[in-house]
Each structure stands twice: as C-alpha cells, then as structure tokens.
PDB file of C-alpha atoms in Angstrom:
ATOM      1  CA  SER I 716     -14.444 -23.020  14.513  1.00 67.00           C
ATOM      2  CA  ALA I 717     -16.491 -25.039  16.971  1.00 74.00           C
ATOM      3  CA  THR I 718     -17.061 -28.754  16.393  1.00 78.00           C
ATOM      4  CA  PRO I 719     -19.413 -31.151  18.204  1.00 81.00           C
ATOM      5  CA  ARG I 720     -16.460 -32.243  20.376  1.00 77.00           C
ATOM      6  CA  THR I 721     -15.311 -28.723  21.223  1.00 76.00           C
ATOM      7  CA  ARG I 722     -18.578 -26.788  21.432  1.00 78.00           C
ATOM      8  CA  HIS I 723     -18.302 -26.587  25.261  1.00 81.00           C
ATOM      9  CA  LEU I 724     -14.659 -25.475  25.202  1.00 85.00           C
ATOM     10  CA  PRO I 725     -14.041 -21.853  26.283  1.00 86.00           C
ATOM     11  CA  ARG I 726     -12.607 -19.695  23.514  1.00 87.00           C
ATOM     12  CA  PRO I 727     -10.323 -17.051  25.022  1.00 87.00           C
ATOM     13  CA  VAL I 728      -8.035 -15.059  22.732  1.00 86.00           C
ATOM     14  CA  PHE I 729      -4.764 -13.691  24.125  1.00 87.00           C
ATOM     15  CA  ASN I 730      -3.530 -11.682  21.161  1.00 89.00           C
ATOM     16  CA  ILE I 731       0.247 -12.008  21.410  1.00 90.00           C
ATOM     17  CA  ILE I 732       0.565 -11.314  17.674  1.00 90.00           C
ATOM     18  CA  GLU I 733      -0.775  -7.771  18.040  1.00 91.00           C
ATOM     19  CA  LEU I 734       1.589  -7.073  20.936  1.00 91.00           C
ATOM     20  CA  MET I 735       4.542  -8.421  18.971  1.00 90.00           C
ATOM     21  CA  VAL I 736       3.722  -6.434  15.817  1.00 91.00           C
ATOM     22  CA  ASN I 737       3.137  -3.215  17.765  1.00 92.00           C
ATOM     23  CA  HIS I 738       6.476  -3.659  19.549  1.00 92.00           C
ATOM     24  CA  LYS I 739       8.375  -4.204  16.282  1.00 90.00           C
ATOM     25  CA  LEU I 740       6.678  -1.209  14.632  1.00 91.00           C
ATOM     26  CA  ALA I 741       7.464   0.993  17.625  1.00 91.00           C
ATOM     27  CA  GLN I 742      11.134   0.034  17.340  1.00 88.00           C
ATOM     28  CA  VAL I 743      11.220   0.923  13.638  1.00 87.00           C
ATOM     29  CA  LEU I 744       9.240   4.175  13.976  1.00 88.00           C
ATOM     30  CA  ASN I 745      11.076   5.344  17.087  1.00 86.00           C
ATOM     31  CA  GLU I 746      13.373   7.600  15.068  1.00 82.00           C
ATOM     32  CA  ASN I 747      12.065  10.440  12.909  1.00 82.00           C
ATOM     33  CA  MET I 748      13.094   9.948   9.280  1.00 83.00           C
ATOM     34  CA  LYS I 749      14.292  12.709   6.992  1.00 86.00           C
ATOM     35  CA  ILE I 750      15.560  13.076   3.419  1.00 88.00           C
ATOM     36  CA  VAL I 751      18.864  14.949   3.249  1.00 87.00           C
ATOM     37  CA  PHE I 752      20.617  16.008   0.027  1.00 86.00           C
ATOM     38  CA  LEU I 753      24.422  16.381  -0.068  1.00 80.00           C
ATOM     39  CA  PRO I 754      26.692  17.698  -2.832  1.00 78.00           C
ATOM     40  CA  GLU I 755      28.134  14.807  -4.818  1.00 72.00           C
ATOM     41  CA  GLY I 756      31.857  14.119  -4.839  1.00 65.00           C
ATOM     42  CA  ARG I 757      33.233  16.763  -2.458  1.00 63.00           C
ATOM     43  CA  MET I 758      32.491  17.242   1.234  1.00 61.00           C
ATOM     44  CA  ASP I 759      34.832  20.250   1.763  1.00 65.00           C
ATOM     45  CA  LEU I 760      32.613  22.788   0.017  1.00 63.00           C
ATOM     46  CA  GLN I 761      32.121  26.285   1.331  1.00 66.00           C
ATOM     47  CA  PRO I 762      28.717  27.099   2.915  1.00 64.00           C
ATOM     48  CA  GLU I 763      27.541  29.061  -0.103  1.00 65.00           C
ATOM     49  CA  GLN I 764      28.535  26.210  -2.441  1.00 65.00           C
ATOM     50  CA  GLY I 765      26.264  23.745  -0.670  1.00 73.00           C
ATOM     51  CA  GLN I 766      23.237  26.030  -0.875  1.00 82.00           C
ATOM     52  CA  ALA I 767      21.539  24.018  -3.665  1.00 82.00           C
ATOM     53  CA  ALA I 768      21.687  20.835  -1.582  1.00 84.00           C
ATOM     54  CA  ARG I 769      20.097  22.653   1.370  1.00 87.00           C
ATOM     55  CA  PHE I 770      17.323  23.959  -0.873  1.00 89.00           C
ATOM     56  CA  TYR I 771      16.587  20.410  -2.065  1.00 89.00           C
ATOM     57  CA  THR I 772      16.577  19.183   1.550  1.00 91.00           C
ATOM     58  CA  ARG I 773      14.084  21.878   2.556  1.00 92.00           C
ATOM     59  CA  PHE I 774      11.948  21.113  -0.491  1.00 91.00           C
ATOM     60  CA  ALA I 775      11.928  17.386   0.381  1.00 92.00           C
ATOM     61  CA  GLU I 776      10.865  18.287   3.930  1.00 92.00           C
ATOM     62  CA  MET I 777       8.011  20.407   2.574  1.00 89.00           C
ATOM     63  CA  VAL I 778       6.810  17.583   0.276  1.00 89.00           C
ATOM     64  CA  TRP I 779       7.071  15.112   3.192  1.00 91.00           C
ATOM     65  CA  GLN I 780       4.810  17.295   5.322  1.00 90.00           C
ATOM     66  CA  ASP I 781       2.421  18.004   2.452  1.00 87.00           C
ATOM     67  CA  LEU I 782       1.945  14.264   1.840  1.00 90.00           C
ATOM     68  CA  ASN I 783       1.703  13.536   5.569  1.00 90.00           C
ATOM     69  CA  PHE I 784       4.249  10.894   4.654  1.00 91.00           C
ATOM     70  CA  GLY I 785       4.990   9.894   8.248  1.00 90.00           C
ATOM     71  CA  GLU I 786       1.502   8.399   8.546  1.00 92.00           C
ATOM     72  CA  ILE I 787       1.810   6.780   5.101  1.00 94.00           C
ATOM     73  CA  VAL I 788       5.090   5.134   6.132  1.00 93.00           C
ATOM     74  CA  GLU I 789       3.441   3.821   9.295  1.00 93.00           C
ATOM     75  CA  GLN I 790       0.553   2.313   7.300  1.00 94.00           C
ATOM     76  CA  ALA I 791       2.926   0.621   4.849  1.00 94.00           C
ATOM     77  CA  LEU I 792       5.050  -0.805   7.669  1.00 94.00           C
ATOM     78  CA  ASP I 793       1.946  -2.164   9.391  1.00 94.00           C
ATOM     79  CA  ASN I 794       0.968  -3.881   6.126  1.00 94.00           C
ATOM     80  CA  ALA I 795       4.500  -5.246   5.768  1.00 94.00           C
ATOM     81  CA  ALA I 796       4.547  -6.692   9.285  1.00 93.00           C
ATOM     82  CA  THR I 797       1.054  -8.172   8.871  1.00 92.00           C
ATOM     83  CA  TYR I 798       1.010  -9.326   5.236  1.00 92.00           C
ATOM     84  CA  GLY I 799       4.683  -9.522   4.262  1.00 93.00           C
ATOM     85  CA  CYS I 800       5.142  -6.360   2.182  1.00 94.00           C
ATOM     86  CA  GLY I 801       4.301  -2.677   2.177  1.00 95.00           C
ATOM     87  CA  ILE I 802       3.516  -0.920  -1.108  1.00 96.00           C
ATOM     88  CA  TRP I 803       3.719   2.832  -1.734  1.00 96.00           C
ATOM     89  CA  HIS I 804       2.026   4.326  -4.793  1.00 96.00           C
ATOM     90  CA  PHE I 805       2.863   7.865  -5.985  1.00 95.00           C
ATOM     91  CA  TYR I 806       0.719   9.721  -8.511  1.00 92.00           C
ATOM     92  CA  TRP I 807      -0.141  13.198  -9.769  1.00 90.00           C
ATOM     93  CA  ASP I 808      -3.233  14.712  -8.164  1.00 87.00           C
ATOM     94  CA  ALA I 809      -4.657  17.434 -10.412  1.00 84.00           C
ATOM     95  CA  LYS I 810      -7.093  18.505  -7.679  1.00 83.00           C
ATOM     96  CA  LYS I 811      -4.364  19.778  -5.380  1.00 81.00           C
ATOM     97  CA  ALA I 812      -4.055  23.545  -5.110  1.00 78.00           C
ATOM     98  CA  GLY I 813      -1.536  25.835  -3.457  1.00 72.00           C
ATOM     99  CA  ARG I 814      -2.321  27.651  -0.227  1.00 70.00           C
ATOM    100  CA  GLY I 815      -1.205  31.068   0.869  1.00 69.00           C
ATOM    101  CA  PRO I 816       0.564  33.537  -1.454  1.00 72.00           C
ATOM    102  CA  PHE I 817       1.994  30.799  -3.714  1.00 70.00           C
ATOM    103  CA  LYS I 818      -0.762  29.411  -5.925  1.00 74.00           C
ATOM    104  CA  TYR I 819      -0.315  26.268  -7.954  1.00 76.00           C
ATOM    105  CA  SER I 820      -2.530  23.618  -9.498  1.00 79.00           C
ATOM    106  CA  GLY I 821      -1.781  19.911  -9.097  1.00 84.00           C
ATOM    107  CA  GLY I 822       0.814  18.140  -6.998  1.00 86.00           C
ATOM    108  CA  ILE I 823       2.369  14.831  -6.007  1.00 89.00           C
ATOM    109  CA  ALA I 824       0.184  12.508  -3.943  1.00 92.00           C
ATOM    110  CA  ALA I 825       0.942   9.198  -2.238  1.00 94.00           C
ATOM    111  CA  GLU I 826      -1.088   6.292  -0.926  1.00 94.00           C
ATOM    112  CA  VAL I 827      -0.577   2.825   0.530  1.00 95.00           C
ATOM    113  CA  ILE I 828      -1.772  -0.115  -1.545  1.00 95.00           C
ATOM    114  CA  ASP I 829      -3.017  -3.238   0.197  1.00 92.00           C
ATOM    115  CA  PRO I 830      -0.932  -6.185  -1.090  1.00 92.00           C
ATOM    116  CA  VAL I 831      -4.116  -8.072  -1.960  1.00 90.00           C
ATOM    117  CA  ASN I 832      -5.011  -5.268  -4.393  1.00 92.00           C
ATOM    118  CA  CYS I 833      -1.650  -5.130  -6.197  1.00 94.00           C
ATOM    119  CA  TYR I 834      -0.682  -7.696  -8.831  1.00 94.00           C
ATOM    120  CA  PHE I 835       2.742  -7.978 -10.448  1.00 96.00           C
ATOM    121  CA  GLY I 836       3.413  -9.382 -13.908  1.00 95.00           C
ATOM    122  CA  ASN I 837       6.299 -11.444 -12.512  1.00 96.00           C
ATOM    123  CA  PRO I 838       5.819 -12.030  -8.751  1.00 94.00           C
ATOM    124  CA  GLN I 839       9.103 -13.969  -8.629  1.00 95.00           C
ATOM    125  CA  GLN I 840      11.024 -10.779  -9.556  1.00 94.00           C
ATOM    126  CA  ARG I 841      11.789  -8.679  -6.465  1.00 93.00           C
ATOM    127  CA  ASP I 842      12.933  -5.612  -8.441  1.00 94.00           C
ATOM    128  CA  VAL I 843       9.854  -3.470  -9.094  1.00 95.00           C
ATOM    129  CA  GLN I 844      11.464  -1.735 -12.070  1.00 95.00           C
ATOM    130  CA  LYS I 845      11.966  -5.059 -13.880  1.00 95.00           C
ATOM    131  CA  GLN I 846       8.262  -5.939 -13.795  1.00 96.00           C
ATOM    132  CA  PRO I 847       6.567  -6.301 -17.229  1.00 95.00           C
ATOM    133  CA  TRP I 848       3.404  -4.737 -15.826  1.00 96.00           C
ATOM    134  CA  ILE I 849       1.727  -3.843 -12.516  1.00 97.00           C
ATOM    135  CA  LEU I 850      -2.029  -3.926 -11.866  1.00 96.00           C
ATOM    136  CA  ILE I 851      -3.758  -2.020  -9.039  1.00 95.00           C
ATOM    137  CA  ALA I 852      -7.382  -2.687  -8.057  1.00 94.00           C
ATOM    138  CA  SER I 853      -9.495  -0.105  -6.223  1.00 92.00           C
ATOM    139  CA  ARG I 854     -13.172   0.438  -5.488  1.00 90.00           C
ATOM    140  CA  GLU I 855     -14.589   3.615  -7.007  1.00 90.00           C
ATOM    141  CA  GLU I 856     -18.045   5.128  -7.365  1.00 90.00           C
ATOM    142  CA  VAL I 857     -19.806   4.317 -10.640  1.00 90.00           C
ATOM    143  CA  ALA I 858     -20.701   7.991 -11.163  1.00 90.00           C
ATOM    144  CA  LYS I 859     -17.019   8.963 -10.897  1.00 91.00           C
ATOM    145  CA  LEU I 860     -15.993   6.242 -13.365  1.00 93.00           C
ATOM    146  CA  ARG I 861     -18.586   7.428 -15.883  1.00 92.00           C
ATOM    147  CA  VAL I 862     -17.262  10.985 -15.629  1.00 92.00           C
ATOM    148  CA  MET I 863     -13.717   9.711 -16.238  1.00 92.00           C
ATOM    149  CA  ALA I 864     -14.808   7.717 -19.300  1.00 93.00           C
ATOM    150  CA  LYS I 865     -16.750  10.673 -20.717  1.00 92.00           C
ATOM    151  CA  ALA I 866     -13.792  13.012 -20.217  1.00 92.00           C
ATOM    152  CA  ASN I 867     -11.631  10.604 -22.227  1.00 92.00           C
ATOM    153  CA  GLY I 868     -14.188  10.308 -25.031  1.00 92.00           C
ATOM    154  CA  LEU I 869     -15.126   6.715 -24.185  1.00 92.00           C
ATOM    155  CA  PRO I 870     -18.633   5.203 -23.737  1.00 90.00           C
ATOM    156  CA  GLU I 871     -19.986   5.526 -20.218  1.00 86.00           C
ATOM    157  CA  MET I 872     -23.398   3.855 -20.105  1.00 86.00           C
ATOM    158  CA  GLY I 873     -21.971   0.324 -19.922  1.00 85.00           C
ATOM    159  CA  ILE I 874     -20.239   1.060 -16.619  1.00 89.00           C
ATOM    160  CA  CYS I 875     -22.267  -0.642 -13.879  1.00 89.00           C
ATOM    161  CA  ALA I 876     -21.660  -1.703 -10.301  1.00 86.00           C
ATOM    162  CA  ASP I 877     -19.847  -4.982  -9.644  1.00 86.00           C
ATOM    163  CA  ARG I 878     -18.133  -6.859  -6.822  1.00 81.00           C
ATOM    164  CA  LEU I 879     -15.018  -7.907  -8.725  1.00 81.00           C
ATOM    165  CA  GLY I 880     -12.222  -8.960  -6.366  1.00 76.00           C
ATOM    166  CA  LEU I 881     -14.171  -8.448  -3.122  1.00 73.00           C
ATOM    167  CA  GLU I 882     -14.070 -12.182  -2.400  1.00 69.00           C
ATOM    168  CA  PHE I 883     -10.368 -11.718  -1.593  1.00 67.00           C
ATOM    169  CA  ALA I 884     -10.834  -8.553   0.473  1.00 68.00           C
ATOM    170  CA  SER I 885     -11.193  -8.248   4.228  1.00 65.00           C
ATOM    171  CA  GLU I 886     -14.601  -8.355   5.888  1.00 67.00           C
ATOM    172  CA  ALA I 887     -14.555  -4.593   6.414  1.00 66.00           C
ATOM    173  CA  ALA I 888     -13.715  -3.974   2.739  1.00 68.00           C
ATOM    174  CA  ARG I 889     -16.581  -6.220   1.596  1.00 68.00           C
ATOM    175  CA  ASN I 890     -19.094  -4.291   3.684  1.00 70.00           C
ATOM    176  CA  GLU I 891     -20.467  -1.636   1.316  1.00 70.00           C
ATOM    177  CA  LEU I 892     -23.598   0.278   2.259  1.00 68.00           C
ATOM    178  CA  ASP I 893     -24.803   0.705  -1.321  1.00 67.00           C
ATOM    179  CA  GLU I 894     -23.850  -2.311  -3.440  1.00 63.00           C
ATOM    180  CA  GLN I 895     -25.119  -0.564  -6.589  1.00 67.00           C
ATOM    181  CA  ALA I 896     -22.815   2.452  -6.240  1.00 87.00           C
ATOM    182  CA  LYS I 897     -19.288   1.063  -6.723  1.00 89.00           C
ATOM    183  CA  ALA I 898     -17.251  -0.889  -9.240  1.00 90.00           C
ATOM    184  CA  THR I 899     -13.674  -2.167  -9.271  1.00 92.00           C
ATOM    185  CA  LEU I 900     -11.274   0.084 -11.158  1.00 94.00           C
ATOM    186  CA  LEU I 901      -8.190  -1.639 -12.589  1.00 95.00           C
ATOM    187  CA  THR I 902      -5.175   0.596 -13.178  1.00 96.00           C
ATOM    188  CA  ARG I 903      -2.433  -1.009 -15.252  1.00 97.00           C
ATOM    189  CA  TYR I 904       1.122   0.290 -15.511  1.00 97.00           C
ATOM    190  CA  PHE I 905       3.398  -1.122 -18.211  1.00 97.00           C
ATOM    191  CA  ARG I 906       6.625  -0.210 -19.944  1.00 95.00           C
ATOM    192  CA  GLY I 907       6.388   0.905 -23.577  1.00 93.00           C
ATOM    193  CA  GLU I 908       8.869   0.288 -26.366  1.00 92.00           C
ATOM    194  CA  ASN I 909      10.329   3.783 -25.836  1.00 92.00           C
ATOM    195  CA  GLY I 910      11.198   2.886 -22.223  1.00 92.00           C
ATOM    196  CA  HIS I 911       8.491   5.139 -20.752  1.00 95.00           C
ATOM    197  CA  ILE I 912       5.861   3.977 -18.274  1.00 97.00           C
ATOM    198  CA  TYR I 913       2.335   3.895 -19.711  1.00 97.00           C
ATOM    199  CA  TYR I 914      -0.904   3.541 -17.774  1.00 96.00           C
ATOM    200  CA  ALA I 915      -4.452   2.525 -18.679  1.00 96.00           C
ATOM    201  CA  GLN I 916      -7.638   2.056 -16.643  1.00 96.00           C
ATOM    202  CA  ALA I 917     -10.654  -0.191 -17.060  1.00 95.00           C
ATOM    203  CA  ALA I 918     -13.838  -0.978 -15.136  1.00 93.00           C
ATOM    204  CA  ALA I 919     -16.884  -3.169 -15.710  1.00 88.00           C
ATOM    205  CA  GLY I 920     -15.181  -4.822 -18.663  1.00 88.00           C
ATOM    206  CA  GLN I 921     -14.531  -1.641 -20.643  1.00 91.00           C
ATOM    207  CA  LEU I 922     -11.811   0.964 -21.024  1.00 93.00           C
ATOM    208  CA  ILE I 923     -11.976   4.075 -18.835  1.00 94.00           C
ATOM    209  CA  THR I 924      -8.610   5.640 -19.662  1.00 94.00           C
ATOM    210  CA  PRO I 925      -6.791   4.706 -22.895  1.00 95.00           C
ATOM    211  CA  PRO I 926      -3.060   3.804 -22.775  1.00 95.00           C
ATOM    212  CA  THR I 927      -1.275   7.057 -21.936  1.00 95.00           C
ATOM    213  CA  ASP I 928       2.414   7.898 -21.768  1.00 95.00           C
ATOM    214  CA  SER I 929       3.147   9.139 -18.257  1.00 93.00           C
ATOM    215  CA  GLY I 930       6.539  10.494 -19.283  1.00 93.00           C
ATOM    216  CA  LEU I 931       8.133   8.551 -16.413  1.00 94.00           C
ATOM    217  CA  THR I 932      10.977   6.092 -16.885  1.00 95.00           C
ATOM    218  CA  LEU I 933      10.379   4.347 -13.526  1.00 96.00           C
ATOM    219  CA  TYR I 934       7.260   2.705 -12.084  1.00 97.00           C
ATOM    220  CA  PRO I 935       5.712   5.064  -9.492  1.00 96.00           C
ATOM    221  CA  LEU I 936       5.561   2.278  -6.901  1.00 96.00           C
ATOM    222  CA  GLU I 937       7.913   1.054  -4.210  1.00 95.00           C
ATOM    223  CA  VAL I 938       7.706  -2.297  -2.400  1.00 95.00           C
ATOM    224  CA  MET I 939       9.296  -3.208   0.925  1.00 93.00           C
ATOM    225  CA  SER I 940       9.443  -6.815   2.144  1.00 93.00           C
ATOM    226  CA  TRP I 941       9.339  -7.254   5.914  1.00 93.00           C
ATOM    227  CA  LYS I 942      11.428 -10.402   5.526  1.00 93.00           C
ATOM    228  CA  ILE I 943      12.777 -11.521   2.179  1.00 93.00           C
ATOM    229  CA  ARG I 944      11.058 -14.588   0.744  1.00 93.00           C
ATOM    230  CA  LYS I 945      13.124 -16.359  -1.886  1.00 92.00           C
ATOM    231  CA  ASN I 946      11.762 -15.809  -5.409  1.00 91.00           C
ATOM    232  CA  SER I 947       8.854 -13.656  -4.207  1.00 93.00           C
ATOM    233  CA  ILE I 948       8.229  -9.923  -4.230  1.00 94.00           C
ATOM    234  CA  TYR I 949       5.654 -10.210  -1.422  1.00 93.00           C
ATOM    235  CA  GLY I 950       8.005 -11.299   1.383  1.00 92.00           C
ATOM    236  CA  ILE I 951       7.308 -12.967   4.741  1.00 93.00           C
ATOM    237  CA  SER I 952       5.276 -11.257   7.456  1.00 93.00           C
ATOM    238  CA  GLU I 953       5.956 -11.156  11.166  1.00 90.00           C
ATOM    239  CA  VAL I 954       2.532 -12.738  11.704  1.00 91.00           C
ATOM    240  CA  GLU I 955       2.982 -15.781   9.467  1.00 89.00           C
ATOM    241  CA  GLY I 956       5.371 -17.673  11.750  1.00 86.00           C
ATOM    242  CA  ALA I 957       3.505 -16.744  14.926  1.00 90.00           C
ATOM    243  CA  ILE I 958       0.061 -18.082  13.924  1.00 89.00           C
ATOM    244  CA  PRO I 959       0.696 -21.690  15.160  1.00 90.00           C
ATOM    245  CA  ASN I 960       2.018 -20.303  18.468  1.00 91.00           C
ATOM    246  CA  GLN I 961      -1.071 -18.093  18.808  1.00 90.00           C
ATOM    247  CA  LYS I 962      -3.372 -21.066  18.218  1.00 89.00           C
ATOM    248  CA  GLY I 963      -1.429 -23.191  20.688  1.00 91.00           C
ATOM    249  CA  LEU I 964      -1.562 -20.527  23.401  1.00 91.00           C
ATOM    250  CA  ASN I 965      -5.303 -20.010  22.943  1.00 89.00           C
ATOM    251  CA  PHE I 966      -5.905 -23.782  23.144  1.00 89.00           C
ATOM    252  CA  VAL I 967      -3.803 -24.192  26.306  1.00 91.00           C
ATOM    253  CA  MET I 968      -5.555 -21.272  28.014  1.00 92.00           C
ATOM    254  CA  ALA I 969      -8.928 -22.674  26.960  1.00 91.00           C
ATOM    255  CA  MET I 970      -8.062 -26.047  28.519  1.00 90.00           C
ATOM    256  CA  MET I 971      -6.960 -24.327  31.737  1.00 92.00           C
ATOM    257  CA  MET I 972     -10.218 -22.366  31.896  1.00 91.00           C
ATOM    258  CA  LEU I 973     -12.218 -25.544  31.235  1.00 90.00           C
ATOM    259  CA  SER I 974     -10.361 -27.311  34.041  1.00 92.00           C
ATOM    260  CA  VAL I 975     -11.148 -24.494  36.461  1.00 91.00           C
ATOM    261  CA  GLN I 976     -14.751 -24.446  35.283  1.00 87.00           C
ATOM    262  CA  ASP I 977     -15.210 -28.220  35.710  1.00 88.00           C
ATOM    263  CA  THR I 978     -13.467 -28.211  39.094  1.00 91.00           C
ATOM    264  CA  ALA I 979     -15.715 -25.398  40.329  1.00 86.00           C
TER     265      ALA I 979
END
C-alpha cells in the first residue's frame, strides 16, 4: 500500500506468478487422464475372461463424463498450485435423474472445496482417512436451509442470515447481493464407533440435519498437496515461494519507470 514516501512511485504489476502457475498446470493437464480396471493377479486371461474389467472401465468413463470430472480436476489443481492443496468432495445428489431410455433417480456428484472452507480435526495428519472429523463450510440460501430443517423434523424459524466465516473468504466471495438471504452451512463428517462415516449439518447455531449414518467406511473427500509440507495436510503452494520475487520485480520496474519519468 502507498505511504507518504512512496505515494508518487508508479505501481506496475508484471504478474509472473500467474504465468508460472498457468505453465505448471498446462504441463500437468497436458495428458488426458483415464481410469482403467484390470483383472487382478493374472495378465494372460482370454478376451472373454477380462470382460468384467472392461465393463468397469467403461462405467468409470461414463461416470467421469457425467461428473464433468476433467473440469473438476482442473479446478482442484488450480487451488493446489495457488493455496497449497486441492480438495475433492463426493456426495450423493438425490436430484439427479437419468436421461434417455434408462431412467434412474439420484447419482454421484463431485465438487471442489476451497481450502479455506475445509477444516480438519487434526491438520498435522496428512492421511484423510485418519482424521477424527472433517468440517465443510458453505453459503446456502436461508429458505433452502429452512426446508432442509423442516424435512428432518427440526425447528426452522430460528434459521436467519449470517456472515459466519466470510471474514476469511476472498473479496468476490464476500460480495453478496442480498445479505439477508444466505447463512453459513456447516457439514461435519466424523467416524462412529461402528467404523462408519456419519454426517450432520448445522446453520445459525442450530441443527439442520441430525447425525446420520452414511453407510460409508471412508471419508468422501480426497486431498492433494501441491508440495508436501511437513506435519501439515494443506501443503505448500507454487505461489508461496514466488511472492517475494513478485514484489521485488514490481519494485524494480517501478523504480525504472520513475527514473524514466523524472528524466523526461
């Protein structure tokens, strides 16, 4: 920021960080990724014996396309390069419906969680499945939260708009057109005594969804560190080490422009 001594200094920005991050992402995303299933144990099977593995491979390809997972991977990698880690969250979307001749209700959905909105019970533990609990924060409409609470037989009138957690969000995330329309929804995953993953949701200081057994034995999240940071699940970003260089370059270019300006 400008000070009395630097208020006349030009302030050019040569964004080398963006160029560097885009180059690294392009290198990673250059190859198309694919999930391939192979029969376990033997590789000398006859074509008809490996049919099940091919069916699973085709099914994985269909799910990949249905989730538009290529774009989701790109978003998570961008977060990883910028903030240190990328976080994928998988969940069941009851609103999904089959298209064409094959009708179905509900399906797997995936999203990318901003690291600032994901809290781990033990941030020093890099293994997601060893976490005691995981908390995800999201902004949802108050009307939607009241419908969720009512559907679960919980009181709804106490759910009001708030700005919980927005002080840590980006400027774009803090900019809400109607400040009375949204509240922060907290979704908590934790492991029960039976080894299953439970989830519960709360907003505005009250329960929205009671603790429910998901039937899963693994947390439906995956975390990728761009660079491993010792004793931290969040990792080290590509940007973190380049910030001093970026500041130095901008300052040197500003001094050069000031010299030209004063000479002229």
